[in-house]
Each structure stands twice: as structure tokens, then as C-alpha cells.
Short mmCIF file of C-alpha atoms in Angstrom, two decimals:
data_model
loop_
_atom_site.label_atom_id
_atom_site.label_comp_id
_atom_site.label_asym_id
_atom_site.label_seq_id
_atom_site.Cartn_x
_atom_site.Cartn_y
_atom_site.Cartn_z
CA UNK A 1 -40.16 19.78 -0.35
CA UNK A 2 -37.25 21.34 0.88
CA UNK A 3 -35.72 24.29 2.37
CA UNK A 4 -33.19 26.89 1.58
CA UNK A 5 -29.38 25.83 2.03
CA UNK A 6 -28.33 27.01 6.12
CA UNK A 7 -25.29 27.82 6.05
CA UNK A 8 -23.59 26.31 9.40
CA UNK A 9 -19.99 26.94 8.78
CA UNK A 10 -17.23 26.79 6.31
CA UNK A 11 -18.50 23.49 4.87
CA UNK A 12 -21.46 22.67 6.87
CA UNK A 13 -24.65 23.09 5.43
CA UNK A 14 -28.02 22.03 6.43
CA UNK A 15 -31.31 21.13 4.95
CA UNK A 16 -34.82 20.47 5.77
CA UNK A 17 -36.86 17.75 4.20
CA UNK A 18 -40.78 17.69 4.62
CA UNK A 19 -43.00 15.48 2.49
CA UNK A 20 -47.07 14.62 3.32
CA UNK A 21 -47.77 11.71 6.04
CA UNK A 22 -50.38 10.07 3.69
CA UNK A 23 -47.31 10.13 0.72
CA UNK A 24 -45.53 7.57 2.94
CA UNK A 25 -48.76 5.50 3.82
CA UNK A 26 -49.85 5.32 0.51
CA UNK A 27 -46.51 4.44 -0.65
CA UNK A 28 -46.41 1.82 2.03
CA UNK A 29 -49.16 0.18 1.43
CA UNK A 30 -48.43 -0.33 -2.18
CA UNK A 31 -45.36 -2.13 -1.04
CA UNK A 32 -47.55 -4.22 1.31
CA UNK A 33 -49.65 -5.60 -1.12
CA UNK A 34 -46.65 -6.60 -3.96
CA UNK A 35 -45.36 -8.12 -0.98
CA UNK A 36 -48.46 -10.40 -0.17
CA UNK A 37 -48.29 -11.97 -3.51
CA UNK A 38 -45.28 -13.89 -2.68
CA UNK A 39 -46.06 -14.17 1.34
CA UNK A 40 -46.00 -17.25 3.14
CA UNK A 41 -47.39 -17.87 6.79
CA UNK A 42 -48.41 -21.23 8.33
CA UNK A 43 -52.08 -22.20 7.46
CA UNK A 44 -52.66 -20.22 4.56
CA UNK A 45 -51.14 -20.42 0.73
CA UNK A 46 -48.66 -18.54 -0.81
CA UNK A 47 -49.83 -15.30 -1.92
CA UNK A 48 -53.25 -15.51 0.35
CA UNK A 49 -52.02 -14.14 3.69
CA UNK A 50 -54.35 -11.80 5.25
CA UNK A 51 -52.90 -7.93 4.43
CA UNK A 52 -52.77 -7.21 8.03
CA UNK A 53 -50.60 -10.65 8.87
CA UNK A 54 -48.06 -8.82 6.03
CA UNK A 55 -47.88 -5.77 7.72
CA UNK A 56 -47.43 -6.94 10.86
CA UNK A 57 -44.61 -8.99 9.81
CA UNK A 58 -43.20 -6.61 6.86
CA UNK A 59 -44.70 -3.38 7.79
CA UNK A 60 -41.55 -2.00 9.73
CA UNK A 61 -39.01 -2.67 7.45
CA UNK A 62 -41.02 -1.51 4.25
CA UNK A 63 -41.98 2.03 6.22
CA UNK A 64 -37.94 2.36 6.94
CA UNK A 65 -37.20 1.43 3.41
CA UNK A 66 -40.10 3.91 2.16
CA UNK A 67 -38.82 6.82 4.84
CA UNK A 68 -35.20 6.14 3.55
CA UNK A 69 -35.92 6.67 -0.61
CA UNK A 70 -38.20 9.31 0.21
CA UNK A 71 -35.53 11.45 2.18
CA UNK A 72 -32.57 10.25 -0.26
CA UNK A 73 -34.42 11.37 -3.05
CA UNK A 74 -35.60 14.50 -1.43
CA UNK A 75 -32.25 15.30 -0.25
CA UNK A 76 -30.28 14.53 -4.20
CA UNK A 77 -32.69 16.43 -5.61
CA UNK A 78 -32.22 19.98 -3.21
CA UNK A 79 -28.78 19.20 -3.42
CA UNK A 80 -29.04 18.85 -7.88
CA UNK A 81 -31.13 21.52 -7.25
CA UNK A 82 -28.67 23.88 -5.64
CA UNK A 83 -25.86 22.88 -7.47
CA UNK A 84 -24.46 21.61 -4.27
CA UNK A 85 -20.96 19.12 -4.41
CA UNK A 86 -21.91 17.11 -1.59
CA UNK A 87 -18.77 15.55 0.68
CA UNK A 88 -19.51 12.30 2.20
CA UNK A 89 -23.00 11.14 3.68
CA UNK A 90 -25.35 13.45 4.98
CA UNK A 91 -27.05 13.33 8.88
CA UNK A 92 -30.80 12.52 8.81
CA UNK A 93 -32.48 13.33 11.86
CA UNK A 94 -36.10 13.98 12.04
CA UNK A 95 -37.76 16.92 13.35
CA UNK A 96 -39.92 16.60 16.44
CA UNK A 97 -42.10 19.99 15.81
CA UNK A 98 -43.53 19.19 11.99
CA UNK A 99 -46.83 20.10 11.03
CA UNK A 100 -49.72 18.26 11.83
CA UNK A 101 -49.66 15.68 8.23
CA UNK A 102 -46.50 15.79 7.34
CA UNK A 103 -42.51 14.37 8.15
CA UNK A 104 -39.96 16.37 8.96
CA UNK A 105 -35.86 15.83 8.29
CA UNK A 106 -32.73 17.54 8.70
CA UNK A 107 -30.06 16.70 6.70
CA UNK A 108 -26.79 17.56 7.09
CA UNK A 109 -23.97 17.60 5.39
CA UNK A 110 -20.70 19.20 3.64
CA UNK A 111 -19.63 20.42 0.69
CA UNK A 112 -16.38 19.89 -1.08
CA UNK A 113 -14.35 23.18 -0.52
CA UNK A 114 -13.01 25.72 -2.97
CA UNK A 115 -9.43 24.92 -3.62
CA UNK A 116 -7.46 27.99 -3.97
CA UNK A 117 -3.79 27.08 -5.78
CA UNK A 118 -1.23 29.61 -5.39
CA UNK A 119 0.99 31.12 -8.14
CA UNK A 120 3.21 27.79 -9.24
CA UNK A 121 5.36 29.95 -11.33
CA UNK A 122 6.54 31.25 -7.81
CA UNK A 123 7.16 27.75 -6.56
CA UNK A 124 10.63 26.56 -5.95
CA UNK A 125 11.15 22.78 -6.44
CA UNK A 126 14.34 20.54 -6.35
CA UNK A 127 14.46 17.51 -8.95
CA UNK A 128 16.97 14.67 -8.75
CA UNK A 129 18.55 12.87 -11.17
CA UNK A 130 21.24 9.63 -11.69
CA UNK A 131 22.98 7.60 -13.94
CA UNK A 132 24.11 4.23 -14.43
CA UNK A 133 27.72 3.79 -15.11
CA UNK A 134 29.97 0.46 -15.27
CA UNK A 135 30.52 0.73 -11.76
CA UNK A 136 26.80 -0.21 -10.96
CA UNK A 137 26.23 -2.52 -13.82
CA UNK A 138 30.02 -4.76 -12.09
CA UNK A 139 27.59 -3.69 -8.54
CA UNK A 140 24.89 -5.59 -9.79
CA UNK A 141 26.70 -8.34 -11.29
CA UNK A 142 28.19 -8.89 -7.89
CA UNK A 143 25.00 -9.64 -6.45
CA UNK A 144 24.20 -11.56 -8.64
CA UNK A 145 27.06 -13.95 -8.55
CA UNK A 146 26.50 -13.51 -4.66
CA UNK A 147 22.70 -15.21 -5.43
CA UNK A 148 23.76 -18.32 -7.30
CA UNK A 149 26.88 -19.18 -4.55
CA UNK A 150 27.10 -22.43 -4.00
CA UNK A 151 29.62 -23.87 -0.74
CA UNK A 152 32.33 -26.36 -0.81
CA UNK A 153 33.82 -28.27 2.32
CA UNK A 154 36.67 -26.03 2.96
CA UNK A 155 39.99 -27.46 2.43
CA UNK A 156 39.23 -30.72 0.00
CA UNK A 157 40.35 -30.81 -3.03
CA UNK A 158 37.75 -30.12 -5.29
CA UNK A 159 36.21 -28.70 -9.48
CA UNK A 160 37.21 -25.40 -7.90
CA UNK A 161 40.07 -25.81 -5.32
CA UNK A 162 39.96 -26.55 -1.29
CA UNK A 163 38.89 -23.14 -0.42
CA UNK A 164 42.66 -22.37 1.58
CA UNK A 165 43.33 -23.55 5.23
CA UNK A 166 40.10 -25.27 7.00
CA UNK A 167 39.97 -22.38 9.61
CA UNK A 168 36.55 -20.00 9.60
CA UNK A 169 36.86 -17.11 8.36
CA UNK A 170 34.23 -14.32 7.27
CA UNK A 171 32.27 -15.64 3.90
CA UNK A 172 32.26 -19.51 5.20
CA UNK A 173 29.34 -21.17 5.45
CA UNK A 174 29.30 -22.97 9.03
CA UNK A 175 27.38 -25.22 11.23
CA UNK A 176 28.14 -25.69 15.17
CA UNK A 177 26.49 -26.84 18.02
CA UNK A 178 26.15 -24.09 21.01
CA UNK A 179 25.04 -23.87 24.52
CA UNK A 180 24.43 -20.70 26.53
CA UNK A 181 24.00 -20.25 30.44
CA UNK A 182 23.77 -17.15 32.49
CA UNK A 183 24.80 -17.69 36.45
CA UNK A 184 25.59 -21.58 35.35
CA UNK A 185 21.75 -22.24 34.33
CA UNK A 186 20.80 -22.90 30.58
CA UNK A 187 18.40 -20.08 28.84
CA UNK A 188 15.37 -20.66 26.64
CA UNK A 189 16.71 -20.58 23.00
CA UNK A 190 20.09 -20.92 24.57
CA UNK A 191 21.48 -24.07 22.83
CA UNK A 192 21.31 -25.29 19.11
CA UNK A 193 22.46 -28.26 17.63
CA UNK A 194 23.52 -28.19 13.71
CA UNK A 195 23.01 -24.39 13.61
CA UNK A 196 24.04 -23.07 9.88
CA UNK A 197 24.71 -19.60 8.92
CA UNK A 198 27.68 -17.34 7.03
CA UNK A 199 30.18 -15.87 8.92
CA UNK A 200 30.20 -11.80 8.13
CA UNK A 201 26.78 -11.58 6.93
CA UNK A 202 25.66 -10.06 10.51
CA UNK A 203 23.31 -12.08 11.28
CA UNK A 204 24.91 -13.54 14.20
CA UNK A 205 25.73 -11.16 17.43
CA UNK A 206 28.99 -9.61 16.94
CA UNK A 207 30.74 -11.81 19.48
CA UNK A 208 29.33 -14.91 18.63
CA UNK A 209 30.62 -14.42 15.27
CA UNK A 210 34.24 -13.43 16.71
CA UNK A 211 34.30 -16.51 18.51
CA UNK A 212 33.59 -18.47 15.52
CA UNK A 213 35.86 -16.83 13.18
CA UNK A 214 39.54 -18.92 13.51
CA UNK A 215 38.06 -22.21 14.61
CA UNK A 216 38.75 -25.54 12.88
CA UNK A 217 36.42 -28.29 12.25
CA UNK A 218 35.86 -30.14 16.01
CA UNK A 219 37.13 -27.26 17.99
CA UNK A 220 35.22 -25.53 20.51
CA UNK A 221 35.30 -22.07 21.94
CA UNK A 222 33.87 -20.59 25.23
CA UNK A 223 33.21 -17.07 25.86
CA UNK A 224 31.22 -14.58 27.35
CA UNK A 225 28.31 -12.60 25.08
CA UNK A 226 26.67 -9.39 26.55
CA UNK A 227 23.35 -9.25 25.11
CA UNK A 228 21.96 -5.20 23.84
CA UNK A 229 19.05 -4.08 26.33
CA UNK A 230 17.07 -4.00 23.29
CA UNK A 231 17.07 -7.29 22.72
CA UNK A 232 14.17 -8.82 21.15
CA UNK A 233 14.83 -11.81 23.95
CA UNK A 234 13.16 -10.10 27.20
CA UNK A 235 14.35 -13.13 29.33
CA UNK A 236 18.45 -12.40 28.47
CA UNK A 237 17.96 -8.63 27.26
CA UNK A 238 20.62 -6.57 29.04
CA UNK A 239 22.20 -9.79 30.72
CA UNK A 240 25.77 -11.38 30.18
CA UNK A 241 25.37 -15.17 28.87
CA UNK A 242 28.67 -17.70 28.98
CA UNK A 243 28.39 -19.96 25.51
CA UNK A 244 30.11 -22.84 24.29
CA UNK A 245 30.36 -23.08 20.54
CA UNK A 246 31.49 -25.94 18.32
CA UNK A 247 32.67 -26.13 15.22
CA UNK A 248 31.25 -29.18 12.75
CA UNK A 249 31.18 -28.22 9.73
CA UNK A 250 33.17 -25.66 7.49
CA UNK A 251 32.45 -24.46 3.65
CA UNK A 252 33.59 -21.98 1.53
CA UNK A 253 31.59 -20.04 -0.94
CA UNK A 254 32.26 -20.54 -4.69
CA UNK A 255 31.23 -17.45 -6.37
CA UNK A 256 30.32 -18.46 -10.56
CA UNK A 257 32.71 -17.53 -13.42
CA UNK A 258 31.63 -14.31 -15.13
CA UNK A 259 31.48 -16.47 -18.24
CA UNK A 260 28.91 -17.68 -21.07
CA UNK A 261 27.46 -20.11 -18.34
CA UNK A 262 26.84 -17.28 -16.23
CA UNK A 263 25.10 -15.11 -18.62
CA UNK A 264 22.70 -18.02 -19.90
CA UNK A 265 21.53 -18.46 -16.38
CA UNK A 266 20.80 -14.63 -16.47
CA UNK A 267 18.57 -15.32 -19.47
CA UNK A 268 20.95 -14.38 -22.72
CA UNK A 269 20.68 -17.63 -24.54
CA UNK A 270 23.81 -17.25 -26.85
CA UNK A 271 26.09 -16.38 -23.30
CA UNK A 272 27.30 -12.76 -24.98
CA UNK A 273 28.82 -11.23 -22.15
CA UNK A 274 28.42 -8.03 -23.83
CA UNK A 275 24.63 -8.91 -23.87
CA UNK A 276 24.31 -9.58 -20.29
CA UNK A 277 25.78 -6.19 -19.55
CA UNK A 278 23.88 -4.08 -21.82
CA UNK A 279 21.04 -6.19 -20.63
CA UNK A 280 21.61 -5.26 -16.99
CA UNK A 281 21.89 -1.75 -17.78
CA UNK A 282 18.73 -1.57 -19.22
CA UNK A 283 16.75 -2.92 -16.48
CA UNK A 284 19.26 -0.69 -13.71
CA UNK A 285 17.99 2.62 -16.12
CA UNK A 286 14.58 1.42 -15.82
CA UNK A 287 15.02 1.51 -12.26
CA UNK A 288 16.37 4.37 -12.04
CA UNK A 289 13.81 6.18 -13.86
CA UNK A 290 11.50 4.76 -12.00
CA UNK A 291 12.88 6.03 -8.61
CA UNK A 292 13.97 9.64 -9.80
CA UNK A 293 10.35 9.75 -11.02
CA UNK A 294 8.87 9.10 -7.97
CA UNK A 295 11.32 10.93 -5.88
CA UNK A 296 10.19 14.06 -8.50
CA UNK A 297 7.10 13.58 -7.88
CA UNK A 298 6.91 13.30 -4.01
CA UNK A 299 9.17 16.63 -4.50
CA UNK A 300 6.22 18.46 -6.30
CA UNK A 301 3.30 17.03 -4.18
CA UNK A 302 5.04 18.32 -1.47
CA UNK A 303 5.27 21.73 -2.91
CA UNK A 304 1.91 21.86 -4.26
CA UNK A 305 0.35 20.97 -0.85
CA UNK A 306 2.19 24.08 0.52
CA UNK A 307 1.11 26.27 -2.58
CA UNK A 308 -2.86 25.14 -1.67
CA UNK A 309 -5.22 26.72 0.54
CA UNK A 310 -8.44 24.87 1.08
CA UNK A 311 -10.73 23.53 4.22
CA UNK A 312 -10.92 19.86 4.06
CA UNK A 313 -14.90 18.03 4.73
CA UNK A 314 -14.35 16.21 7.96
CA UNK A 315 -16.81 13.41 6.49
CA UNK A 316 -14.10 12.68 3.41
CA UNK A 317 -11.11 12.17 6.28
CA UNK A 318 -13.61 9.80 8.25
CA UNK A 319 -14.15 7.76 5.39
CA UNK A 320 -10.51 7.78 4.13
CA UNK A 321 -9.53 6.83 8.21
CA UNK A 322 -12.02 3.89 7.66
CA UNK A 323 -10.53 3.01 4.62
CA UNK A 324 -6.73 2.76 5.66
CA UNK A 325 -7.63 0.98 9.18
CA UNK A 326 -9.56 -1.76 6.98
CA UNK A 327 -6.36 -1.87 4.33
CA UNK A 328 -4.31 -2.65 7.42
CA UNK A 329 -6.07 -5.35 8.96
CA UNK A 330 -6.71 -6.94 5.02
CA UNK A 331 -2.66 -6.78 5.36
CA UNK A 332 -2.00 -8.19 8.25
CA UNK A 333 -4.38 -10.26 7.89
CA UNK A 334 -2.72 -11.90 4.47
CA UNK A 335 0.22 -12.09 6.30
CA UNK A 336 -0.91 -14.83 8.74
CA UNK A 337 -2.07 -12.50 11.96
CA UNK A 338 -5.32 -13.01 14.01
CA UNK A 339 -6.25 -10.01 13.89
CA UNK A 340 -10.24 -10.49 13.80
CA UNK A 341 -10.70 -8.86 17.43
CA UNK A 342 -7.77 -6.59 17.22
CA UNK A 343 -9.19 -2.55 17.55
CA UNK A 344 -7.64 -0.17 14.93
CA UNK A 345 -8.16 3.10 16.97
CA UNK A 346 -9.16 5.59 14.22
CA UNK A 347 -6.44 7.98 15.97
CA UNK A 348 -3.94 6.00 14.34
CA UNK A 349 -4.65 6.22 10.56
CA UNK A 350 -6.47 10.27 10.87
CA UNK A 351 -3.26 11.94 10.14
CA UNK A 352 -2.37 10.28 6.94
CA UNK A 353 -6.15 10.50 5.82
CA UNK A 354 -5.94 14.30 6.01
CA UNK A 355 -2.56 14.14 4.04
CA UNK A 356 -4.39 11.68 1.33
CA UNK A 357 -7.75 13.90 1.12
CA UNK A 358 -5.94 17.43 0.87
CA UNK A 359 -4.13 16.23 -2.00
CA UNK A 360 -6.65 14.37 -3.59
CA UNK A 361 -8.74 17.75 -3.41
CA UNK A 362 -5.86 19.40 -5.14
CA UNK A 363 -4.81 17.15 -7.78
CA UNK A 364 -8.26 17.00 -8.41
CA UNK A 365 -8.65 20.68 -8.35
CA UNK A 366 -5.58 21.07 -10.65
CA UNK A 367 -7.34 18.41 -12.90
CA UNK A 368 -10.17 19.90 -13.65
CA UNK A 369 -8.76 23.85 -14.30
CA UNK A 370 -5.92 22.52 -16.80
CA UNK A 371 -7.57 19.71 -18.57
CA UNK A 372 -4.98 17.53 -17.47
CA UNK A 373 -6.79 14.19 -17.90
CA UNK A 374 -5.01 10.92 -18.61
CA UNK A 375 -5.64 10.22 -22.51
CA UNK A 376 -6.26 6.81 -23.86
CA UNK A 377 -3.00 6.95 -25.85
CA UNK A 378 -1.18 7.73 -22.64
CA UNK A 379 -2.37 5.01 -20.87
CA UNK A 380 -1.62 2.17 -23.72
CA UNK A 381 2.14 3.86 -23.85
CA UNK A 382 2.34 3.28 -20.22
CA UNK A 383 0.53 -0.17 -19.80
CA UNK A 384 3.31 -1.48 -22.64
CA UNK A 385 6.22 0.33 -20.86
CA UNK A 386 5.22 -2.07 -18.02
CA UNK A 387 5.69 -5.25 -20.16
CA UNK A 388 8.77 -4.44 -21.41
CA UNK A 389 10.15 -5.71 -18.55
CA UNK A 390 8.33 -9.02 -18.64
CA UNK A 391 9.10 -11.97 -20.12
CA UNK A 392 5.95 -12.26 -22.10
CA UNK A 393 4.64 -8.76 -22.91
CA UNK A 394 1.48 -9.52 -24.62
CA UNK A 395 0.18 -11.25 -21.58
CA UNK A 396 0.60 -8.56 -19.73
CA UNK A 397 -1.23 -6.08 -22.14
CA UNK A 398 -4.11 -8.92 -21.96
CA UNK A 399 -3.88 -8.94 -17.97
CA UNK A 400 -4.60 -4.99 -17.91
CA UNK A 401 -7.14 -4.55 -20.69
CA UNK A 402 -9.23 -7.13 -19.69
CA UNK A 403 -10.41 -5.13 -16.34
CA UNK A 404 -11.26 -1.90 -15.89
CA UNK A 405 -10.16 -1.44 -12.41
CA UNK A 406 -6.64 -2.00 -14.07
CA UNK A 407 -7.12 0.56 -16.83
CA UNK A 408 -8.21 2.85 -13.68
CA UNK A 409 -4.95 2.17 -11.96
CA UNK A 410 -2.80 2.96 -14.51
CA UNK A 411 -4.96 6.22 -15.54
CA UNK A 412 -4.50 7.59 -12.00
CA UNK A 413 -0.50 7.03 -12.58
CA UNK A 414 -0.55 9.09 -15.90
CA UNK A 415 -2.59 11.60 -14.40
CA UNK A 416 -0.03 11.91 -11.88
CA UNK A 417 2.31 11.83 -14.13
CA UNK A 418 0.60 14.95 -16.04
CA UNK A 419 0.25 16.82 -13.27
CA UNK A 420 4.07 16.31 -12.30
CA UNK A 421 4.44 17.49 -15.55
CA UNK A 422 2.42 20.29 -15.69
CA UNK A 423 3.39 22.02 -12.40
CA UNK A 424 8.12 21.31 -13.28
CA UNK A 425 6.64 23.17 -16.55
CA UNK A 426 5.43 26.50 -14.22
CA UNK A 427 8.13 26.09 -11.48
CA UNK A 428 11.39 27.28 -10.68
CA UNK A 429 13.42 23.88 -10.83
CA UNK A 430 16.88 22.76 -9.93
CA UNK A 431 18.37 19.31 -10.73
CA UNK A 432 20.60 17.80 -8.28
CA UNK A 433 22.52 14.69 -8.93
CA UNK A 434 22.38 11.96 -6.78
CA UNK A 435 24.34 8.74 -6.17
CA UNK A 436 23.21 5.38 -7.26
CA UNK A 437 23.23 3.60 -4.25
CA UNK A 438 20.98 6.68 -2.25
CA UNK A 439 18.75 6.70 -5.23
CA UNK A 440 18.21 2.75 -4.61
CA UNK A 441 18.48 2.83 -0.78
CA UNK A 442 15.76 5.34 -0.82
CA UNK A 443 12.17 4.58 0.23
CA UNK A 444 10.73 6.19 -2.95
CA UNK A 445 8.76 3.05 -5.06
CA UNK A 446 8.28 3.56 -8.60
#
């Protein structure tokens, strides 16, 4: 039996459970005796220990699990009962002042709120948009050339040339021996022998690099290097150090032709440069599309949130908290941390679980009014506009139909991708074009 609904706030609600004492006993004493048929105990057979041996040993945990599906069920059925959308877990606590025979709980809980969405046709919201022109195609083959550089010692004759005069310069590959000091006393991580890297590339301190830059093979260089106060050193942050560099061993980067060699080892079996271009631009588009999509679509989350008025169930943010701390230590923990006995203070993940929940609530909200469901046909177009860009598309169809948690994934991205959709279609929109290189600098992932 239960009570009428209390009302205890905007989402709070409250319920009280009462069933009869003997319900329970009986209950548990049916339990007790399927659980002496497969009882053991020392001195007697299976199946032959005395009853009250069982409930001495078993009693306590079968009355909690008895007490448990007895309130649970109580509790689904007020809330079926009172067509109640129940947020989260509910609070059982029992009640000290029941009536003499029977058991006493209070649930409660929340409900999910009423989400109110404003007028969308109201709702200003600014799209972007890009192309890919020759410029970024020559971009990309630049990088590309830039990934299959291989060095040459710099000035010996060679396939490709010496590589000019044998003196650093930025773009040579280099390896030197260096020792540091500050006051006249060597520093932890202070000295290297054989120590490789490219001149220009930045990896390198500014004046270590400047020091390098002009030498010739056996030459050394000594000069002072100021080292940032935010240097990830603690030991020399903020402190002058007094190095000696030397220089044994120069190279010089040999970019590939842009020929037919090139474009086979970019995949285009024949070597059509043409190919390789159009090629290239088709992935870059993809891209693109990809990025201006989800740049769209953080553009009309955002504006939806703002359009939205609803209370969000405190339960659904503590769960969603929970759920984001443990997704961070999985993380960290696949990257090679010891985090085991590290504390994820809930603090840190609570705002970004109240951004999640509140738009879950109104996507879901938006949803259900418009019919705006992802449709099997949908999600095949989508799952086979991934493989395009795979070497073997069929085994990629095969990797997402054959589990459902896949399917699932890619439904939730065409329901997005409906409700995107849906609200441009309502909303006052402007286009604004952006540059290829902010699109793709941007943090927005496809």
C-alpha cells in the first residue's frame, strides 16, 4: 500500500510504503526453506541442515533481499500508478511510528521536470561555412611532403645535391653534445651527448637554437640561456644557465618530388597527379563538413539551452558527476597513470554534468514533441558515409551492425543531426564564412 504523492518542492516528491509484518515473514521463510535444499554445514548432508542453522546463517541477507523487492515493487508500482517519470533512485528510509503489524517506508524521490522551449522562430543563430580551394589542397600537400622528409649529410655530394654550405641553418637536422652550468656547477638535465633535433621547429629554447644556427660540423659555441619562470624545470626556472654546445653532425632535409612516386605513396596506384589532388580534396571537404557541422551544431545547442526553461533533478547531475569522474580516471588510467588512490572531488566534474543533463532534458524534450527520431534509413546513410573514408568499407559496415551499442552511437548522432536540422529550419540564421585554417585550428571534432 501506498500513499498519496507529497509534494516537497519543485521536483521532490515523497511517498509512503506500508505492507503487513507477517507478508515479509511469510515471504522469508519461503526463501529459507528453497535455500535449505542446497545448504551445507559441517556434520550434516547437503540439503538436511536444521531450518533454524539456515536462518541463522541466511536469515539476514534473505529478510534484506525480501525488504528490498517488497519496497521496489511497492514503490514502481505507486509511481506506474501515478503516472510519475521518476529521476534517478529514490531514498528509502523506514518509518519509526508504523502500526503495530506492519512496515513502514518513505521513499523519496524526483521527477523529471517539464521542459518549457521558447519560441525558436524568435531565435537568432549564426552558421559558418568554408571551402576548399587550391591553396589548401598545395597546404596539405606540403605537409605531406614535410611527413615523408628524409635528411642528407649536408654538403656531400649526393642523388639529390650537398644540401649548400655545411653551416646550420633553420630546417637541418642536427646532433651536438651540450653542457649547462649555473654559478660554474652542472644542472640536472643540463648536459646531453648525441642530442638530435631540427633547427626552426621550436622545440629547442629560442637561444639555444640561435646558438646553433651558423655552426659547422666540430665547432662549439658558448653562451648564456635565461630560462622562462614558467619553466617546467623547477630547479633552473627563472635562473640564467652558461651552455656549451657542439656541433657533430649536420643534415639537410630532402623534401620528395611532387611526382608519380609521390602520389603512389599517397595511395593512387597509377601516380595521376591529377588523382592525388582531386583525391586530397575530397577527404579536406569531408573535413570540412565535418567541422562546420559540428561548429553548427554547438551554435544551436547553445541557443536552444538559452531558449529552455526547466528545473533540472539533482539525482540525474549526481549520477552524470559520477559518470564523468569514472570516464576520467578510465582515461588516465589507459594512458599509463596510477591513479587507483587518486580522489576525483565531485566539485570538479558538477558543472559540466549540469551542462550535459539540461541539454539532454531538452533534446529529449524536443524529441519527443516533433517526432524527430533517428530512422533506420538515416542511420545506414550515415554508418556508410563513415566508410567512405576507409580503405575497406564493407568492414566497416560489418564492424557497426554487428553491435548494437554501435547502431546506438550512431542513432544519437542522427538525432542530433535532426534536431540541428529541425531548429536552422525555425530560426533566424546567418552564414558567415570562415577561413580554412580557423575552421581546422578550431576545437570543434566532427
Amino acid at each position: 500500500m501506498a500513499t498519496a504523492v507529497e509534494n516537497l518542492g519543485k521536483l521532490e516528491r515523497r511517498i509512503t510504503i506500508s505492507f503487513p509484518l507477517t507478508d515479509v515473514r511469510t515471504e522469508v521463510e519461503k526463501r529459507l526453506k528453497v535455500q535449505a535444499k542446497s545448504a551445507k554445514a559441517p556434520g550434516f548432508r547437503p540439503g538436511k541442515v536444521p531450518l533454524k542453522m539456515v536462518a541463522a546463517q541466511y536469515g539476514y541477507q534473505i529478510e534484506t533481499e525480501v525488504l528490498n523487492d517488497k519496497v521496489g515493487r511497492a514503490f514502481n508500482d505507486a509511481a506506474n500508478e501515478n503516472q510519475l517519470r521518476v529521476a534517478g533512485f529514490p531514498r528509502i528510509e523506514p518509518k519509526n511510528d508504523a502500526p503495530e503489524g506492519q512496515l513502514s517506508f518513505d521513499a523519496t524521490f524526483e521527477v523529471y521536470p517539464e521542459v518549457e522551449i521558447g519560441d525558436l522562430t524568435a531565435v537568432e543563430i549564426e552558421t559558418v561555412k568554408a571551402d576548399v580551394t587550391d591553396a589548401e589542397i598545395d597546404k596539405t600537400i606540403e605537409i605531406l611532403r614535410k611527413q615523408r622528409v628524409h635528411f642528407h649529410t649536408k654538403g656531400e655530394a649526393g642523388e639529390h645535391g650537398d644540401g649548400g654550405e655545411a653551416i646550420a641553418a633553420n630546417g637541418d637536422r642536427v646532433t651536438v653534445d651540450f653542457v649547462g652550468s649555473i654559478d660554474g656547477v652542472e644542472f640536472a638535465g643540463g648536459k646531453a651527448d648525441d642530442f638530435v633535433f631540427v633547427l626552426g621547429e621550436g622545440r629547442m629554447l629560442p637561444e639555444f637554437e640561435a646558438a646553433t644556427a651558423g655552426l659547422k660540423v666540430g665547432e662549439a659555441k658558448t653562451f648564456d640561456l635565461a630560462f622562462p619562470e614558467d619553466y617546467h624545470g623547477k630547479d633552473v626556472a627563472g635562473k640564467t644557465a652558461q651552455f656549451t654546445i657542439t656541433l657533430k653532425q649536420l643534415e639537410w632535409a630532402h623534401l620528395p618530388e611532387i611526382d608519380a612516386e609521390f602520389a603512389k605513396s599517397l595511395g593512387v596506384a597509377d601516380g595521376d597527379l591529377a588523382k592525388m589532388r582531386e583525391d586530397i580534396k575530397v577527404n579536406l571537404e569531408r573535413e570540412v563538413r565535418g567541422r562546420v557541422k559540428a561548429r553548427n551544431k554547438e551554435a544551436v545547442m547553445e541557443a536552444l539551452t538559452k531558449a529552455a526553461t526547466l528545473d533540472i533533478p539533482n539525482a540525474l547531475i549526481e549520477q552524470d558527476t559520477q559518470r564523468l569522474a569514472e570516464m576520467t580516471r578510465q582515461d588516465m588510467a589507459q594512458r599509463g597513470m596510477n591513479v587507483k588512490d587518486v580522489p576525483f572531488p565531485p566539485e570538479l566534474f558538477k558543472d559540466k554534468a549540469e551542462q550535459r543533463v539540461r541539454l539532454g532534458l531538452i533534446l529529449n524534450a524536443l524529441v519527443a514533441q516533433n517526432n524527430l527520431q533517428a530512422e533506420p534509413e538515416q542511420v545506414k546513410a550515415q554508418i556508410e558515409d563513415f566508410a567512405q573514408s576507409y580503405e575497406d568499407p564493407r568492414e566497416v559496415l560489418k564492424y557497426y551492425y554487428s553491435d548494437r551499442r554501435r547502431i546506438a552511437e550512431v542513432e544519437a548522432l542522427v538525432l542530433e543531426e535532426n534536431v540541428v536540422n529541425f531548429v536552422l529550419g525555425l530560426s533566424k540564421n546567418s552564414s558567415k564564412q570562415v577561413a580554412f585554417d580557423e575552421l581546422m585550428g578550431s576545437n570543434a571534432q566532427a
